[in-house]
Coordinates of C-alpha atoms and ligand atoms in Angstrom, one line a residue:
M23 CA 187.0 -102.1 169.6
E24 CA 184.0 -101.4 171.6
T25 CA 181.5 -104.1 172.2
A26 CA 177.8 -103.6 171.6
T27 CA 175.7 -103.4 174.7
F28 CA 172.7 -101.3 175.0
E29 CA 172.0 -101.5 178.7
K30 CA 171.9 -98.4 180.7
N31 CA 175.4 -97.9 182.1
T32 CA 175.8 -97.6 185.8
T33 CA 178.4 -95.0 186.7
E34 CA 179.7 -93.7 190.0
Q35 CA 177.0 -91.1 189.8
G36 CA 174.3 -93.7 189.3
I37 CA 172.4 -94.7 186.1
D38 CA 173.5 -93.1 182.9
F39 CA 170.2 -91.4 181.7
L40 CA 171.6 -91.1 178.1
P41 CA 173.4 -94.4 177.2
L42 CA 175.2 -93.9 173.9
Q43 CA 176.5 -96.7 171.8
G44 CA 178.8 -94.4 169.9
T45 CA 178.7 -92.2 166.8
D46 CA 176.1 -93.4 164.3
Y47 CA 177.1 -91.0 161.5
V48 CA 178.4 -87.5 160.8
E49 CA 176.4 -85.5 158.3
F50 CA 178.0 -82.7 156.3
Y51 CA 176.1 -80.0 154.4
V52 CA 178.0 -79.4 151.2
G53 CA 177.7 -77.4 148.0
N54 CA 177.9 -80.5 145.8
A55 CA 177.3 -83.9 147.4
K56 CA 177.9 -85.9 144.3
Q57 CA 181.4 -84.4 144.0
A58 CA 182.0 -84.6 147.8
A59 CA 181.1 -88.3 147.8
H60 CA 183.6 -88.9 145.0
F61 CA 186.3 -87.0 146.9
Y62 CA 185.8 -88.9 150.1
K63 CA 185.8 -92.2 148.3
T64 CA 188.8 -91.4 146.2
A65 CA 190.9 -89.5 148.8
F66 CA 189.9 -91.3 152.0
G67 CA 188.8 -94.7 150.9
F68 CA 185.1 -94.6 151.8
Q69 CA 182.7 -97.1 150.2
S70 CA 179.3 -96.3 148.6
V71 CA 176.4 -97.3 150.9
A72 CA 173.1 -95.5 150.3
Y73 CA 171.5 -92.6 148.5
A74 CA 168.4 -90.5 148.8
G75 CA 167.3 -87.8 146.4
P76 CA 164.7 -87.0 143.7
E77 CA 164.9 -90.6 142.3
T78 CA 163.8 -91.9 145.7
G79 CA 161.0 -89.3 146.3
V80 CA 163.1 -86.7 148.2
K81 CA 162.4 -83.4 146.6
D82 CA 164.6 -80.9 148.4
R83 CA 168.0 -82.6 148.8
A84 CA 170.4 -85.3 147.7
S85 CA 172.2 -87.3 150.3
Y86 CA 175.0 -89.8 149.7
V87 CA 175.9 -92.2 152.5
I88 CA 179.5 -93.5 152.5
R89 CA 181.2 -95.8 155.0
Q90 CA 184.6 -97.2 156.0
H91 CA 184.5 -99.9 158.7
K92 CA 182.3 -98.3 161.5
L93 CA 182.8 -94.7 160.1
T94 CA 179.7 -93.4 158.3
F95 CA 179.5 -90.0 156.6
V96 CA 176.4 -88.5 155.1
L97 CA 176.9 -85.8 152.4
T98 CA 173.8 -83.7 151.8
T99 CA 173.3 -80.9 149.4
P100 CA 170.2 -78.8 148.7
L101 CA 168.5 -78.9 145.3
R102 CA 167.1 -75.4 145.5
S103 CA 167.9 -72.1 147.2
N104 CA 166.2 -70.6 150.3
N105 CA 166.0 -73.5 152.6
E106 CA 167.7 -74.6 155.8
I107 CA 170.4 -76.6 154.0
A108 CA 171.2 -73.9 151.4
N109 CA 171.3 -71.2 154.1
H110 CA 173.6 -73.3 156.2
I111 CA 176.1 -73.6 153.3
Y112 CA 175.7 -69.9 152.4
K113 CA 176.7 -68.9 156.0
H114 CA 179.2 -71.6 156.9
G115 CA 180.5 -73.1 153.7
D116 CA 180.8 -76.9 153.7
G117 CA 180.7 -78.2 157.3
V118 CA 179.3 -80.6 159.8
K119 CA 175.6 -80.3 160.5
T120 CA 174.9 -83.4 162.5
L121 CA 176.8 -85.5 165.0
A122 CA 174.5 -88.5 165.1
L123 CA 174.6 -90.7 168.2
M124 CA 173.5 -94.3 168.4
V125 CA 171.0 -95.0 171.1
Y126 CA 168.8 -97.8 172.3
D127 CA 165.7 -95.6 172.6
A128 CA 165.5 -92.4 170.6
R129 CA 162.2 -91.3 172.2
D130 CA 163.7 -91.6 175.7
A131 CA 166.9 -89.9 174.6
W132 CA 164.9 -86.9 173.4
E133 CA 162.8 -86.8 176.5
Q134 CA 165.8 -87.1 178.9
T135 CA 167.7 -84.3 177.1
T136 CA 164.8 -81.9 176.4
K137 CA 163.5 -82.1 180.0
R138 CA 167.0 -81.1 181.1
G139 CA 167.0 -78.0 179.0
A140 CA 168.0 -79.1 175.4
K141 CA 166.3 -77.3 172.6
S142 CA 164.5 -79.7 170.4
Y143 CA 165.7 -80.0 166.8
M144 CA 163.5 -83.0 165.8
E145 CA 160.7 -84.6 167.8
P146 CA 160.8 -88.4 167.8
I147 CA 159.8 -89.8 164.4
S148 CA 159.4 -93.4 163.3
L149 CA 160.6 -94.3 159.8
K150 CA 159.6 -97.7 158.4
D151 CA 160.2 -99.7 155.3
D152 CA 160.3 -103.5 154.5
Q153 CA 163.7 -103.7 156.4
G154 CA 162.2 -102.5 159.7
E155 CA 162.1 -99.3 161.7
V156 CA 164.5 -96.5 162.6
V157 CA 163.4 -94.0 165.2
L158 CA 165.1 -90.5 165.1
S159 CA 165.0 -87.5 167.4
G160 CA 167.3 -84.6 167.8
I161 CA 168.5 -81.6 169.8
H162 CA 170.5 -78.5 169.1
T163 CA 174.1 -78.0 170.3
Y164 CA 176.6 -75.2 169.6
G165 CA 176.1 -73.0 166.6
D166 CA 173.9 -74.5 164.0
T167 CA 175.2 -78.0 164.8
V168 CA 172.8 -80.7 166.0
H169 CA 172.8 -84.1 167.6
V170 CA 170.4 -86.7 166.1
F171 CA 169.7 -89.7 168.2
V172 CA 169.4 -92.8 166.0
E173 CA 167.6 -96.0 167.2
R174 CA 168.2 -98.7 164.7
K175 CA 167.9 -101.9 166.8
N176 CA 164.9 -103.0 164.7
Y177 CA 166.4 -102.2 161.3
K178 CA 168.2 -104.5 158.9
G179 CA 168.6 -102.2 155.8
V180 CA 171.7 -100.5 154.5
F181 CA 171.1 -97.1 156.2
M182 CA 167.6 -96.1 157.1
P183 CA 164.1 -95.9 155.5
G184 CA 164.0 -93.3 152.7
Y185 CA 167.4 -94.4 151.4
I186 CA 168.2 -96.9 148.7
E187 CA 171.3 -99.0 148.4
W188 CA 173.9 -97.1 146.4
K189 CA 176.0 -99.4 144.3
T190 CA 178.9 -98.1 142.2
A191 CA 181.4 -99.5 139.7
Y192 CA 184.0 -97.2 141.2
N193 CA 185.1 -98.5 144.6
P194 CA 188.5 -97.3 145.7
P195 CA 190.1 -99.4 148.5
S196 CA 189.9 -98.5 152.2
S197 CA 192.6 -96.5 153.8
G198 CA 192.2 -98.3 157.1
L199 CA 190.0 -95.7 158.9
L200 CA 187.9 -97.4 161.5
Y201 CA 185.6 -95.1 163.6
V202 CA 185.2 -91.6 165.1
D203 CA 187.5 -91.2 168.0
H204 CA 186.3 -87.7 169.0
C205 CA 184.7 -84.5 167.5
V206 CA 185.9 -81.1 168.5
G207 CA 183.7 -78.0 168.7
N208 CA 184.9 -74.4 168.5
V209 CA 182.8 -72.0 170.5
G210 CA 183.0 -68.3 171.0
W211 CA 184.6 -66.1 173.7
N212 CA 183.6 -67.2 177.2
Q213 CA 181.3 -69.9 175.8
M214 CA 183.4 -73.0 176.7
N215 CA 182.1 -73.3 180.2
P216 CA 178.4 -72.8 179.3
W217 CA 178.8 -75.6 176.7
V218 CA 180.6 -77.8 179.2
K219 CA 177.7 -77.3 181.5
F220 CA 175.3 -78.2 178.7
Y221 CA 177.0 -81.5 178.1
E222 CA 177.1 -82.2 181.8
D223 CA 173.5 -81.2 182.6
V224 CA 171.7 -82.1 179.4
M225 CA 173.6 -85.2 178.3
G226 CA 175.2 -86.5 181.5
F227 CA 178.7 -86.1 180.2
K228 CA 181.8 -85.6 182.4
N229 CA 184.7 -83.2 182.0
I230 CA 187.6 -85.6 181.8
L231 CA 190.4 -83.2 180.8
S232 CA 191.0 -79.5 180.8
F233 CA 193.6 -77.4 179.1
D234 CA 194.1 -73.7 179.8
D235 CA 195.8 -71.1 177.8
E236 CA 199.1 -71.9 179.5
D237 CA 198.9 -75.4 178.1
I238 CA 197.8 -74.4 174.7
S239 CA 199.7 -71.3 173.7
T240 CA 202.6 -70.3 171.4
E241 CA 204.4 -67.1 171.3
Y242 CA 201.5 -65.6 169.4
S243 CA 198.2 -67.2 170.1
A244 CA 196.2 -69.3 172.6
L245 CA 193.1 -71.3 173.2
M246 CA 191.4 -73.2 176.0
S247 CA 189.9 -76.6 175.8
K248 CA 187.8 -79.0 177.9
V249 CA 187.1 -82.6 176.9
M250 CA 183.6 -83.9 177.6
S251 CA 183.0 -87.7 177.6
N252 CA 179.8 -89.7 178.0
G253 CA 179.6 -92.4 180.7
N254 CA 181.1 -95.3 178.7
G255 CA 183.7 -93.2 176.9
Y256 CA 182.5 -94.0 173.4
V257 CA 181.6 -90.4 172.7
K258 CA 184.1 -87.6 173.4
F259 CA 183.5 -83.9 172.5
P260 CA 186.4 -81.5 173.3
I261 CA 185.2 -77.9 173.4
N262 CA 187.6 -75.1 172.4
E263 CA 187.3 -71.4 172.9
P264 CA 189.8 -68.7 171.9
A265 CA 192.1 -67.1 174.4
E266 CA 193.9 -63.7 174.4
G267 CA 197.3 -63.8 172.7
K268 CA 199.5 -61.4 170.9
K269 CA 197.9 -62.4 167.6
K270 CA 194.7 -64.0 166.4
S271 CA 193.8 -67.5 167.9
Q272 CA 193.2 -70.3 165.4
V273 CA 189.8 -70.7 167.0
E274 CA 189.0 -67.0 166.2
E275 CA 190.0 -67.6 162.6
Y276 CA 187.7 -70.5 162.5
L277 CA 184.8 -68.5 164.1
D278 CA 185.4 -65.7 161.5
F279 CA 185.3 -67.9 158.5
Y280 CA 182.7 -70.4 159.6
D281 CA 180.7 -67.4 160.7
G282 CA 179.9 -68.8 164.0
E283 CA 180.4 -71.8 166.3
G284 CA 180.8 -75.3 164.8
C285 CA 182.7 -78.5 164.5
Q286 CA 186.5 -77.9 164.1
H287 CA 187.7 -81.4 163.5
V288 CA 186.7 -85.0 163.5
A289 CA 189.3 -87.5 164.7
L290 CA 189.3 -90.7 162.8
A291 CA 190.9 -93.8 164.3
T292 CA 193.2 -96.3 162.6
H293 CA 195.1 -99.3 163.8
D294 CA 198.1 -98.6 161.6
I295 CA 198.7 -94.8 161.2
V296 CA 201.9 -95.2 159.1
K297 CA 200.1 -97.3 156.5
T298 CA 196.9 -95.1 156.6
V299 CA 198.8 -91.8 156.3
T300 CA 201.1 -93.1 153.6
D301 CA 198.0 -94.1 151.7
L302 CA 196.1 -90.8 152.3
Q303 CA 199.2 -88.8 151.2
S304 CA 199.4 -90.8 148.0
R305 CA 195.8 -90.0 147.3
G306 CA 196.5 -86.3 147.7
I307 CA 195.5 -85.5 151.2
E308 CA 197.7 -82.7 152.6
F309 CA 198.8 -82.7 156.3
L310 CA 200.2 -80.0 158.5
K311 CA 204.0 -79.9 158.3
I312 CA 205.8 -80.2 161.6
P313 CA 209.5 -78.9 161.8
S314 CA 211.9 -81.9 161.6
S315 CA 213.5 -80.7 164.9
Y316 CA 210.3 -82.1 166.6
Y317 CA 211.8 -85.6 166.1
D318 CA 215.3 -84.7 167.5
D319 CA 214.4 -85.4 171.1
L320 CA 211.2 -87.3 170.6
I321 CA 212.3 -90.6 172.2
S322 CA 213.7 -88.8 175.2
R323 CA 210.3 -87.0 175.6
V324 CA 207.9 -90.0 175.0
G325 CA 210.1 -93.0 175.7
Q326 CA 210.4 -96.1 173.6
I327 CA 207.7 -96.7 171.0
D328 CA 207.0 -99.7 168.7
E329 CA 207.3 -97.7 165.5
D330 CA 210.4 -96.8 163.5
L331 CA 211.2 -93.1 163.9
E332 CA 212.0 -92.5 160.2
P333 CA 208.6 -93.1 158.7
L334 CA 207.0 -91.0 161.4
K335 CA 209.4 -88.2 160.7
H336 CA 208.9 -88.6 156.9
L337 CA 205.1 -88.4 157.2
G338 CA 205.0 -85.8 160.0
I339 CA 203.2 -88.0 162.5
L340 CA 203.2 -86.7 166.1
V341 CA 203.6 -88.9 169.3
D342 CA 202.5 -88.2 172.8
R343 CA 202.4 -90.3 176.0
D344 CA 200.3 -90.3 179.1
H345 CA 200.3 -92.6 182.1
E346 CA 198.3 -95.3 180.3
G347 CA 200.3 -95.5 177.0
Y348 CA 201.0 -93.4 174.0
L349 CA 199.2 -92.2 170.9
L350 CA 200.2 -91.2 167.3
Q351 CA 198.3 -88.4 165.6
I352 CA 198.5 -86.1 162.5
F353 CA 196.2 -83.3 161.3
T354 CA 195.1 -82.6 157.7
K355 CA 194.9 -79.1 156.4
P356 CA 191.4 -77.7 156.2
L357 CA 189.3 -79.7 153.6
E358 CA 187.6 -76.6 152.3
D359 CA 188.8 -73.2 150.9
R360 CA 187.6 -71.6 154.1
P361 CA 190.0 -72.4 157.0
T362 CA 187.4 -74.4 158.9
L363 CA 186.9 -78.1 159.2
F364 CA 189.8 -80.5 159.2
F365 CA 190.5 -84.1 160.2
E366 CA 192.8 -85.8 162.6
I367 CA 194.1 -89.3 162.1
I368 CA 194.8 -91.0 165.4
Q369 CA 196.2 -94.3 166.6
R370 CA 195.9 -95.0 170.3
K371 CA 198.3 -97.4 171.9
G372 CA 196.9 -97.3 175.4
A373 CA 196.7 -93.5 175.8
K374 CA 193.3 -92.0 176.4
S375 CA 194.5 -88.4 176.2
F376 CA 194.6 -85.9 173.3
G377 CA 198.2 -85.1 172.6
K378 CA 198.9 -82.3 175.0
G379 CA 202.6 -82.7 174.5
N380 CA 202.1 -81.9 170.8
F381 CA 200.0 -78.8 171.2
K382 CA 202.9 -76.4 170.9
A383 CA 204.4 -77.9 167.7
L384 CA 201.0 -78.4 166.2
F385 CA 199.8 -74.8 166.8
E386 CA 203.0 -73.4 165.5
A387 CA 202.4 -75.4 162.3
I388 CA 198.8 -74.0 162.2
E389 CA 200.0 -70.5 162.7
A390 CA 202.4 -70.8 159.8
E391 CA 199.3 -71.7 157.7
Q392 CA 197.3 -68.9 159.2
A393 CA 200.1 -66.4 158.4
L394 CA 200.1 -67.6 154.8
R395 CA 196.4 -66.8 154.7
G396 CA 197.0 -63.4 156.2
N397 CA 194.9 -64.2 159.2
L398 CA 197.4 -64.3 162.0
Ligands
FE2_429 FE1 191.6 -84.0 168.3

């Protein structure tokens, strides 16, 4: 696990002007936050942490903060129509609004990024209560998605000022999820490179991997992807765009139903994927089904692995290897009725890549689901 240092990181290119400690939280705008919180607790094993709403003096929204190890989700719903949150849900359905990043200095993060061309979402603001101070600032990224910079080095409370501790009698056990591994954005035709440039210029990220439509294509559809990483590698944002194929790309289907660009999936890390996925399936989470033929020549493709093959095959867990090690991964079906946001569960055993060897099997499985929806 990553260790906590807040110093500016020196990279080959010099000082990292936007040192990030990792993902602080992911905020979802949802139609019913009370029910969503119950779902994420029950189905994924999150714990109740904090709450803000009318009872705490917030008039326009209710927000539930839930956590599992270092993974924090905020579920926010509007209390009335005709406001930014309600309009976001009307347009996009439930989805990711905020990818919040932990910083040492939120004022500096805002200045460094806005002076390099980022559009401001939130000017730096200091929030204080008897537990200390949190400083927030924010910038826009693709679609209606935003990055909020969170400075909490002087705060001891459960989440941030404005929230109260949320204690519940119902506390389902953890499923072993640990932290955000990466968050993927889907952007429109010819928009991948402009957003790659945004992360390079505005946030000082580097393009660490690229996949073209030859790498990511099936008989029917294609997409392109570039992985952006910050200096210390704690924050990774792959960016996908659709590519021409015989039929509709899964990225196009997302853009249609999300009605614009947005977060396609959040990858959640575990140290024991067989245990976590067994648990999640027993709680009702549905995963993409991979043809069992995928496992016939798996070991000849990826070499020896520590895990028994049978449970991987039974659960549908995919394996891929790069020069540093291997990884195990699996993808849920979309978590909404719209075919939009889904989650990846990932266990890394040395590999720092993203499962290129699994793309074909995975996208064929996605296409089978797309065809069922009549969208291929
Ligand atoms: Fe992923």
